[in-house]
XYZ file of C-alpha atoms in Angstrom:
583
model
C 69.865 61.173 105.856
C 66.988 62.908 103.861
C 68.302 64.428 100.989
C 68.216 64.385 97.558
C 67.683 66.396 94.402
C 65.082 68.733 94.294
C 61.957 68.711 91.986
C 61.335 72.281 91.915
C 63.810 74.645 91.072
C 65.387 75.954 93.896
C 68.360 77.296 91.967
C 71.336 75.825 90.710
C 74.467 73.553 92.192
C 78.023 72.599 91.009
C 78.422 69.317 89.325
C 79.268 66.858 92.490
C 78.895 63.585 94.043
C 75.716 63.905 96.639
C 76.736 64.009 100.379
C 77.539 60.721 102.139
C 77.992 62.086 105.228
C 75.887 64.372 107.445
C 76.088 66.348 110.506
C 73.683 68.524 112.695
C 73.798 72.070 113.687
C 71.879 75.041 114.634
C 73.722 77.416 113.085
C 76.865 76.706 110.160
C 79.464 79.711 109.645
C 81.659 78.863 106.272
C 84.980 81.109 106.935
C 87.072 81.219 109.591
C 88.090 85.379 109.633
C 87.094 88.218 112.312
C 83.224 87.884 110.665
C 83.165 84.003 110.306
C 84.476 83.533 113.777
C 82.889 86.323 115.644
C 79.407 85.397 114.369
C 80.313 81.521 115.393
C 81.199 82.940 118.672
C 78.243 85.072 119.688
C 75.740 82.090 118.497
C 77.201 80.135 121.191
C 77.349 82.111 123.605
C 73.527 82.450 122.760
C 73.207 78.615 123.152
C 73.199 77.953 119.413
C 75.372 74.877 118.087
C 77.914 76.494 115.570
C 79.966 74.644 113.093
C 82.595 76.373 111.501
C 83.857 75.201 108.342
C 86.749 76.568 106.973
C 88.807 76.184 103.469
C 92.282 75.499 104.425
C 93.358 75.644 108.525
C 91.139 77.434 110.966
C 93.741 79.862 111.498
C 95.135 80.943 107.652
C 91.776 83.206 106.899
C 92.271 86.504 104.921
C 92.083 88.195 108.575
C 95.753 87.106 109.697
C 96.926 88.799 106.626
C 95.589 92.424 107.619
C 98.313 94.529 108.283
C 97.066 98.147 109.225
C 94.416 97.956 111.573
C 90.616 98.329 112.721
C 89.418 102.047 112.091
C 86.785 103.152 115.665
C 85.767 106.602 117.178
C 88.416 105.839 119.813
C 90.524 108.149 120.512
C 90.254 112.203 122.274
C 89.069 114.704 119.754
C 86.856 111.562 117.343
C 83.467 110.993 117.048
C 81.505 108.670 115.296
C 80.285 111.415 113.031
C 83.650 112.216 111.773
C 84.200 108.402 110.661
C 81.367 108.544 109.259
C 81.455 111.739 106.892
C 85.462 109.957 105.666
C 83.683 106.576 104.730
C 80.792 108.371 103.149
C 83.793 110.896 101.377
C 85.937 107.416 100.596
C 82.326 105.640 99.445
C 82.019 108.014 96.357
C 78.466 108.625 96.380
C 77.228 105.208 97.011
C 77.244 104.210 100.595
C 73.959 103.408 102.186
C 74.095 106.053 105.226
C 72.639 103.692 107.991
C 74.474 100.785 107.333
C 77.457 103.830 107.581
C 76.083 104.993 110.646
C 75.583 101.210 112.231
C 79.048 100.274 111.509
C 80.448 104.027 113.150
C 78.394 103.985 116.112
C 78.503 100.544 117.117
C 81.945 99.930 116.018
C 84.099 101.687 119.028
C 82.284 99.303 121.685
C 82.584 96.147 119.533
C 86.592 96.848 118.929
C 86.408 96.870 122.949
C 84.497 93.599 123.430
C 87.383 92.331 120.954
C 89.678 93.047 123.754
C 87.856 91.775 126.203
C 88.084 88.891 124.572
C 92.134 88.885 124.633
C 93.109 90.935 121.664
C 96.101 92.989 122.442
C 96.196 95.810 120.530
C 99.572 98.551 120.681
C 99.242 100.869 122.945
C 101.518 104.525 123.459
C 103.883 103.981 126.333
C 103.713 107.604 127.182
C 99.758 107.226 128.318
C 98.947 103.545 128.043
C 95.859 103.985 125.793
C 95.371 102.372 122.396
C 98.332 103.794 119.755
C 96.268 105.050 116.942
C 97.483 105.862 113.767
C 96.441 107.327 110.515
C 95.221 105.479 107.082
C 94.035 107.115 103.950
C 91.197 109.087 103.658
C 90.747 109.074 107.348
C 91.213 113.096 108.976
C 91.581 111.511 112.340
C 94.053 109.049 113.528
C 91.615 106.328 114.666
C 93.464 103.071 113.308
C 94.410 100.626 116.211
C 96.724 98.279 115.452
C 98.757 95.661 116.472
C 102.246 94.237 116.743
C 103.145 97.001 114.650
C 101.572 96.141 111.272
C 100.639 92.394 112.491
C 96.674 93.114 113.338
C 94.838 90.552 111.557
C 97.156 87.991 113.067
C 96.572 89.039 116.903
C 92.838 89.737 116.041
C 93.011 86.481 114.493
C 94.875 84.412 117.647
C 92.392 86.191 120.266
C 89.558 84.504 118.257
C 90.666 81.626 118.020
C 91.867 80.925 121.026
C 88.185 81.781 122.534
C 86.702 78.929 119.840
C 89.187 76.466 120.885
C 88.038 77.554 124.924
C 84.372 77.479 123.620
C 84.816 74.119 122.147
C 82.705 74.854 118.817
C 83.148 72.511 116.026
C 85.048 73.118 113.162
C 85.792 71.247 110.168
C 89.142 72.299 108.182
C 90.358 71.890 104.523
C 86.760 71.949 103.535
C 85.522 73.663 100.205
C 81.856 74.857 100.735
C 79.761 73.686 97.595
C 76.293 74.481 97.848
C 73.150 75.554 99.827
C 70.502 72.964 100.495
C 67.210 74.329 100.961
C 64.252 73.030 103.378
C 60.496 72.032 101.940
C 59.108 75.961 102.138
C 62.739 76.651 100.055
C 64.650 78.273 103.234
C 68.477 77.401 103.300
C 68.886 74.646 105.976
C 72.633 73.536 105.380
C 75.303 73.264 103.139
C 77.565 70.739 101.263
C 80.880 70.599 101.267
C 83.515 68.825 100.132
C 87.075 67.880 103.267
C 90.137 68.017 101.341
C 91.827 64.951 102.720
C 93.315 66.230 105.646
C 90.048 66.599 107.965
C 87.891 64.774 109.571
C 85.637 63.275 106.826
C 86.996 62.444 103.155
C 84.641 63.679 100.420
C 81.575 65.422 99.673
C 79.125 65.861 103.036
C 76.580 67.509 104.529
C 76.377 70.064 107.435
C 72.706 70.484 107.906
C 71.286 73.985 109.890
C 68.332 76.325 109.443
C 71.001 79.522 109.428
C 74.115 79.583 107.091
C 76.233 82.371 107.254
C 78.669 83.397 104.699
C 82.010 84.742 105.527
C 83.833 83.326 102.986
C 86.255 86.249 102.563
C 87.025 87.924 99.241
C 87.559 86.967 95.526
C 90.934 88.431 94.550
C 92.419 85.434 92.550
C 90.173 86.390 90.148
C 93.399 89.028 89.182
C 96.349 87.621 88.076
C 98.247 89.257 91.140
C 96.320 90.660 94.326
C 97.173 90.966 97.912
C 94.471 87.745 99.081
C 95.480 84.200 99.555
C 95.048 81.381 97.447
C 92.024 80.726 98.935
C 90.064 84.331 98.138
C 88.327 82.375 94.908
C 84.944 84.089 95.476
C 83.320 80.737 96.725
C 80.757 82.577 99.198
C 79.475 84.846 96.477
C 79.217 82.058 93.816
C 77.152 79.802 95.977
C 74.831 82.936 96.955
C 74.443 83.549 93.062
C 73.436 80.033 92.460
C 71.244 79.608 95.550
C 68.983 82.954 93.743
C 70.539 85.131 96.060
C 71.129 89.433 95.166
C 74.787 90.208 94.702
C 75.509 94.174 94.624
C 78.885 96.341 93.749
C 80.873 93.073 92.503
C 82.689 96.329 90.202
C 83.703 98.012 92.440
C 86.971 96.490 93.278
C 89.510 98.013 95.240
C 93.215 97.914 94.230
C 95.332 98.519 97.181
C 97.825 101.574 95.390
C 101.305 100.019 97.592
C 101.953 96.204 97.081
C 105.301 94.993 96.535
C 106.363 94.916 92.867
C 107.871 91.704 91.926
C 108.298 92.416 88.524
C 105.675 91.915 85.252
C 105.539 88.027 85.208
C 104.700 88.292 88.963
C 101.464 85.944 89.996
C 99.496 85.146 92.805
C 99.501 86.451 96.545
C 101.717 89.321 96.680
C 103.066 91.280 99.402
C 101.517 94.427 100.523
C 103.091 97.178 101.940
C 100.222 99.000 104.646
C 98.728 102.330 104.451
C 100.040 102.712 107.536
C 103.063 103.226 106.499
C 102.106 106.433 104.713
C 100.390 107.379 107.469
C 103.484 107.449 109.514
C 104.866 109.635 106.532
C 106.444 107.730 103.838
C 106.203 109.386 100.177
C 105.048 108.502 96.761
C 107.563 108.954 94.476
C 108.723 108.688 90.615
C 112.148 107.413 89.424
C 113.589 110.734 89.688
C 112.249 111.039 93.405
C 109.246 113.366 92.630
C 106.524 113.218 95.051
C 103.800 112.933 92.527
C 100.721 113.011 94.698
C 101.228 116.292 96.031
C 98.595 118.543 95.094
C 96.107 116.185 93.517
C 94.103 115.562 97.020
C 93.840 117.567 100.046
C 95.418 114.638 102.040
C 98.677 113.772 99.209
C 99.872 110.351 99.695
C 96.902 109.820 102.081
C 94.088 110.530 99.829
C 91.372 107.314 99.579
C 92.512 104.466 97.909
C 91.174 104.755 94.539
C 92.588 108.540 94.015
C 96.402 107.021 95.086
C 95.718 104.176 92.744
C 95.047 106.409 89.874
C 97.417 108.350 90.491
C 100.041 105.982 90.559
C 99.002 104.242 87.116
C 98.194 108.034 85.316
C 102.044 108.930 86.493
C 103.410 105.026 85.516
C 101.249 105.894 81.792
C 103.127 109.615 81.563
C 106.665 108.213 82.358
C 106.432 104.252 80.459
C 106.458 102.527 83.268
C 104.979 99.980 85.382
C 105.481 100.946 88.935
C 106.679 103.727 91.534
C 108.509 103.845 94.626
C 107.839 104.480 98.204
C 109.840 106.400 100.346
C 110.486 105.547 103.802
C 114.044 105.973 104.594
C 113.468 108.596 107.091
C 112.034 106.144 109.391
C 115.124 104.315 110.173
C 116.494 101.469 111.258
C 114.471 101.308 114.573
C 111.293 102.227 113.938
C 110.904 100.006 110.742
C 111.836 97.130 112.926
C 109.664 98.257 115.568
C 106.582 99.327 113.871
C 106.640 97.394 110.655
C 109.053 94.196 110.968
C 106.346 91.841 108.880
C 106.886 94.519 106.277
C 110.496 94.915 107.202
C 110.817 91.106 106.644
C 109.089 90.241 103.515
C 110.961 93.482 101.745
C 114.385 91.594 102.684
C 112.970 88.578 101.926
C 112.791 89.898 98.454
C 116.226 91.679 98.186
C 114.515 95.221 98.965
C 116.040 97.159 102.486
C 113.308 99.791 102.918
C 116.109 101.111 104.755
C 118.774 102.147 102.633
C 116.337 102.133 99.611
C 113.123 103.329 97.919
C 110.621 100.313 97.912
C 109.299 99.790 94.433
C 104.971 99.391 94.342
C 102.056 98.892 92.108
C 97.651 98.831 92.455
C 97.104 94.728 92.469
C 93.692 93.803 93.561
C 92.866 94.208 97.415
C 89.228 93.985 98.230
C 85.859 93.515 96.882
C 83.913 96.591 98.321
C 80.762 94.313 97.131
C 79.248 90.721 97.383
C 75.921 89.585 98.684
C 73.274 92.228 99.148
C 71.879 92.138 102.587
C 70.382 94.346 105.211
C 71.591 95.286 108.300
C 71.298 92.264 110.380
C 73.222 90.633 107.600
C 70.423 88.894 106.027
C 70.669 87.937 102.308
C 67.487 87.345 99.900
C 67.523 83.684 100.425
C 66.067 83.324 104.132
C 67.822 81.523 106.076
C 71.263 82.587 104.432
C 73.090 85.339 105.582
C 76.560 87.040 105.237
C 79.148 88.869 106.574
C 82.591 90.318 106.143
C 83.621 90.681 102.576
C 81.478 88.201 100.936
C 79.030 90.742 101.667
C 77.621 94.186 100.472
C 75.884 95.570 103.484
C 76.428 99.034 101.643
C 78.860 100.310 104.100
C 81.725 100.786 101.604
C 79.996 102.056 98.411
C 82.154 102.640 95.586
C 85.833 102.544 97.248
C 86.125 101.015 101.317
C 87.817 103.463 102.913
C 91.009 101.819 104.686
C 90.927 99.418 107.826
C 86.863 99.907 107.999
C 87.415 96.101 106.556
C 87.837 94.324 110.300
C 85.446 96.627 111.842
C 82.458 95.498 109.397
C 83.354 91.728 109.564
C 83.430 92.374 113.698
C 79.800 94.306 113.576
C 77.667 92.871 111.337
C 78.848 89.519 112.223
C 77.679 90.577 115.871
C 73.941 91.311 114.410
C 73.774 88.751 112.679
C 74.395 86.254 116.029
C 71.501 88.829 117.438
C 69.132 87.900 114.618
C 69.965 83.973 114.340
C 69.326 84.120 118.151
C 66.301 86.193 119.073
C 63.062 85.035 120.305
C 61.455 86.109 117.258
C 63.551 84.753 115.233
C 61.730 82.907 112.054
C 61.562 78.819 112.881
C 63.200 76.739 110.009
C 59.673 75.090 108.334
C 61.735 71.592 107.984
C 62.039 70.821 111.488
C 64.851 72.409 114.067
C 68.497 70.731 113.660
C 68.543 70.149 117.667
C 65.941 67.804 117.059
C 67.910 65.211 115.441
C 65.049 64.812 112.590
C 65.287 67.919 110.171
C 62.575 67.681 107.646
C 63.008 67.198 103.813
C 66.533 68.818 102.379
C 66.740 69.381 98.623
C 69.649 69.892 96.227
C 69.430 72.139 93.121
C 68.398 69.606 90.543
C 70.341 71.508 87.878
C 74.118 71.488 87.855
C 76.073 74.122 86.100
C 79.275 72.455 83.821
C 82.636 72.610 85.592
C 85.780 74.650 83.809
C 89.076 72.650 84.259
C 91.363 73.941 86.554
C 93.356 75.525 83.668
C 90.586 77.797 83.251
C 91.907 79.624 86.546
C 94.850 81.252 84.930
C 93.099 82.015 81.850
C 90.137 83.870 83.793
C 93.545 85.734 85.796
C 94.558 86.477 82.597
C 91.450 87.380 81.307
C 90.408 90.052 83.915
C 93.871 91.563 84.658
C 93.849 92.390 81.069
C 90.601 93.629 80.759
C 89.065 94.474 84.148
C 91.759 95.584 86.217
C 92.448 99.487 87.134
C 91.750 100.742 84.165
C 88.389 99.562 81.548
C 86.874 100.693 78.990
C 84.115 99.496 76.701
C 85.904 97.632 74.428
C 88.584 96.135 76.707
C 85.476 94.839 78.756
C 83.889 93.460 75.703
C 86.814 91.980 74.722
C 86.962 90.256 78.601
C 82.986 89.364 78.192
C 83.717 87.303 74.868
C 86.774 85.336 76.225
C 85.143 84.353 79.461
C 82.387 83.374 77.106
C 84.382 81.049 75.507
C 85.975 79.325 78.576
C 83.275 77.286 79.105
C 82.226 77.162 75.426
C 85.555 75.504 74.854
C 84.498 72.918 77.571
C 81.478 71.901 77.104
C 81.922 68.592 74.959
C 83.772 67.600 78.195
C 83.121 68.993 81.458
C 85.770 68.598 84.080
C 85.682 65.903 86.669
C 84.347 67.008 90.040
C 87.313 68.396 92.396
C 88.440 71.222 93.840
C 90.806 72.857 90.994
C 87.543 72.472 88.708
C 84.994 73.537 91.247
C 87.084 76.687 92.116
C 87.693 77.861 88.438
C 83.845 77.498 88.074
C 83.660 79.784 91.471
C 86.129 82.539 89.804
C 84.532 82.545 86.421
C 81.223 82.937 87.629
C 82.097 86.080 89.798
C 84.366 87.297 87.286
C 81.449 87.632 84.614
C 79.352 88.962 87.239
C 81.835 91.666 87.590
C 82.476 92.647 83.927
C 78.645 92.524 83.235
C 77.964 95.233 85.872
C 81.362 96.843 85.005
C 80.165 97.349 81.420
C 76.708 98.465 82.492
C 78.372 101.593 84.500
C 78.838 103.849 82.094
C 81.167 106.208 84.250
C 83.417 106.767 86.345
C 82.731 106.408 90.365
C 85.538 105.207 93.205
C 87.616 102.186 91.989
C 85.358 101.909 89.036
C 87.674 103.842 86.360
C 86.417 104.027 83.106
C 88.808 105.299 80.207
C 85.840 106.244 78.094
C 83.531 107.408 80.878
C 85.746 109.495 82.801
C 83.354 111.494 84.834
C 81.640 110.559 87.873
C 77.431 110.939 86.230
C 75.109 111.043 89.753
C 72.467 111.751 87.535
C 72.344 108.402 86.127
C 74.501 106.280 88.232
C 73.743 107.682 91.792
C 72.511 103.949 91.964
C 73.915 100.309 92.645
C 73.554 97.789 90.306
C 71.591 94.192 91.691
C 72.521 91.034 89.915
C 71.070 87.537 89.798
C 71.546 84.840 88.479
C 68.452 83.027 86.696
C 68.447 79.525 87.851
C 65.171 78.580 85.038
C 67.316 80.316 82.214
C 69.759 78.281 80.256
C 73.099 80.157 79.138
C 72.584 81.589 76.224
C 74.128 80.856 72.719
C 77.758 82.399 73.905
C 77.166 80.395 77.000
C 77.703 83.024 79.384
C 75.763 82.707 82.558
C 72.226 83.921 82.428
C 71.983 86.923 84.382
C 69.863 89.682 85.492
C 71.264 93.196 86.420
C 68.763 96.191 87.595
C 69.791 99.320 88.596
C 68.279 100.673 92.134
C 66.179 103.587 92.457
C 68.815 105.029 94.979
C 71.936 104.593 96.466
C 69.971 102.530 99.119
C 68.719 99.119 98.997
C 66.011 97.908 98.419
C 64.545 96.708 101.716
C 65.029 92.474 102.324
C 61.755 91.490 103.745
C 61.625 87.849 105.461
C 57.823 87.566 106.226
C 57.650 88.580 101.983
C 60.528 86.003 101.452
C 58.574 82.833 102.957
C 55.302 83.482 100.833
């Protein structure tokens, strides 16, 4: 194997043994979700070797836990045009209109090769076609789901079950580390470190000339949130140290219905769908007052970040810390029928949505940003590229508009398979992996300290405090200084190499990404809420924010990361240009 550390700066890796181990591939997809495995998928069915590696069993990706559904132009009366004015309504000013108009257009004939693959989707007994239902901020019901409020799951199973029949490698319980790069600086692999329970033990190599991100999202950067364990922001972290443009990383969305458990409560917690307002549950106080009504058009079923407000401006007027929701109209049967994971995990925490009033707060949902790419889902690194919600193709903006989550992992993963495998496509400089012989791989020669697992909860702590629904300048100064001092604190000694360590590096990285650019918007836009900026100001913010990480710069004396942050012109993107990328 031909690797070792680089002597030019090709940016910067995590602290950790070099690879002993090595495999070949043409093409490695890190996540194992609708994008991850769709993009695996259509790469070989294109011929391409695909490795998967996933972070904890193929099959426990953020996707199973979708409960609502895939939004598409399906059903009589739709149109792609009419999904796309909602998401561009939801997006708050900042969606990129053809990465909108990609994701609208080819969405309803992607959602059907998804069933052609075997997912089983409800369907209305009375006609046999898809059951669609209704989601905020969507005037159409256009949200296909299935086994009730179980989506992700069968999207997930169909998927799987066509990898398994495809026979593509995967490698589980692995934690993705790092890009390596090819002589002309291209990405041409990654490292990773198996967890004990796969196939290799420690830190190894999975060499390719295309990498593709889907990595998922970075919610346990919150101290609760609706993503697994797993959601540490590992995708956007490596991207940032490779040199790569992240976009929107402030724009987080906190889902307005999750389950409250209760102050102390940490970690995954449940979430109760939109869907369920859409099928006409209420929003309501302690006394039973249907607060929403009247501050949006569409009530309970306005977009995410006007419920969200709502609930926490109504939880500030009556000294509280959560509401209720309403759904004791549906009944016995048609909670069991349409909603029994919901149904379930209620009881399961002494709540019968029933006979009674489910209590709910915001918690952290989704990152409606991540790495910048364009619209064959290629980053600023070539070579890398990413999908799902690792990445900010510019389709949600300020505020995703619900269950158009699943429908961007499912297209963009399909263009990027179309890029990866075109006849044009750009030939890695080092040598192709079918070969056997790739060329020269380099590892970043500079390592960045590692926190100590402790550091996790304190950058939860940290951010819920701070950065969570509402900010303002000083609470996000007061964040920026104390995730300063995290690794201030260690830096006389760095933590071992390991996963706890290498993951609270991952969240603290992302998490000062997102209070740098949540301190540079000085208003308010979507899920961006700030107390001392609370107007929406086009004239000066009508923009995204790009940041990168300097991999020449040292941190600086309150050893925060070094970054850069520019504003765009518009709310477009700049364009990514490959042939100007290999100069």
């Amino acid at each position: 194997m031909n690797l070792a550390p680089a002597t030019h700066a090709h940016g910067i890796r995590l602290a950790a043994p070099l690879p002993s181990w090595a495999i070949e591939a043409d093409v490695v997809v890190v996540g194992s979700g609708v994008a991850g495995l769709t993009a695996a998928l259509r790469c070989a069915a294109a011929g391409r070797t695909a490795v998967i590696v996933t972070k904890t069993d193929l099959g426990e990706g953020s996707t199973r836990w979708a409960q609502g559904g895939i939004a598409a132009a399906l059903g009589e009366g739709d149109s792609p045009e009419q999904h796309l004015t909602d998401t561009l309504t939801a997006g708050a000013g900042l969606c990129d209109e053809d990465a909108v108009r990609t994701l609208v257009t080819e969405g309803p004939a992607a959602v059907r090769r998804l069933i052609a693959a075997g997912a089983v989707f409800d369907t209305a007994p009375e006609t046999g076609r898809i059951a669609l239902t209704r989601e905020g901020g969507h005037h159409r019901r256009r949200i296909a789901h299935a086994g009730g409020d179980a989506t992700g799951a069968e999207i997930s199973r169909a998927l799987l079950d066509a990898v398994r029949a495809a026979g593509i490698r995967t490698i589980d319980h692995a934690l993705v580390l790092d890009l390596l790069r090819d002589a002309a600086g291209r990405a041409a692999g990654v490292t990773l470190h198996v967890m004990g329970e796969g196939r290799h033990d420690g830190v190894g190599a999975v060499h390719a000339p295309a990498v593709v991100l889907a990595t998922g999202g970075m919610g346990q950067v919150f101290s609760a949130t609706t993503n697994p364990a797993v959601s540490t922001g590992d995708g956007v972290a490596l991207a940032l140290r490779a040199g790569a443009e992240v976009s929107d990383l402030e724009f987080v969305q906190f889902h307005p219905t999750v389950l409250y458990l209760g102050p102390g409560a940490r970690g995954q917690q449940p979430l109760i769908s939109e869907a369920v307002r859409g099928e006409g549950a209420h929003l309501v106080d302690a006394d039973g007052v249907r607060f929403m009504t009247g501050q949006h058009e569409l009530g309970e079923l306005a977009p995410r970040d006007i419920v969200a407000k709502g609930i926490m401006r109504r939880c500030r007027e009556r000294g509280t810390d959560h509401v209720f929701l309403d759904a004791r109209h549906f009944g016995a049967a048609m909670w069991s029928e349409r909603f029994p994971t919901i149904l379930a995990a209620c009881r399961a925490h002494g709540i019968d949505p029933v006979t009674r009033p489910i209590p709910v707060a915001p918690a952290a949902h989704y990152a409606s940003g991540g790495v910048r790419t364009d619209l064959r889902g290629r980053t600023t690194v070539p070579g890398l590229y990413a999908c799902g919600e690792a990445a900010c193709t510019g389709v949600h903006g300020a505020n995703r508009l619900a269950s158009n989550s699943l429908l961007e992992g499912l297209v963009f993963a399909e263009r990027i398979a179309e890029a990866i495998t075109a006849p044009d496509a750009a030939a890695p400089a080092g040598g192709a992996a079918g070969d056997g012989h790739p060329g020269p791989l380099t590892v970043a020669h500079r390592t960045t300290p590692l926190l100590p697992p402790g550091a996790r909860t304190a950058v939860q702590r940290v951010m819920t405090r701070g950065a969570g629904v509402l900010r303002s300048a000083a609470s996000l100064a007061e964040a920026a200084d104390a995730l300063a001092a995290l690794p201030r604190a260690a830096a006389d000694e760095p933590a071992a190499p390991g996963t706890e360590a290498w993951e609270a590096t991952n969240l603290h990285l992302v998490a000062s990404v997102l209070v740098a650019a949540a301190r540079r918007r000085a208003e308010t836009r979507g899920c961006h809420w700030r107390e001392d900026h609370p107007d929406r100001d086009d004239a000066h913010w009508a923009r995204h924010l790009v940041v990168t990480l300097d991999p020449d710069a040292r941190p600086g004396a309150d050893a925060a990361p070094a970054l850069s942050l520019r504003p765009t012109d518009s709310t477009g993107f700049p364009p990514v240009d490959p042939a100007a990328l290999q100069e």
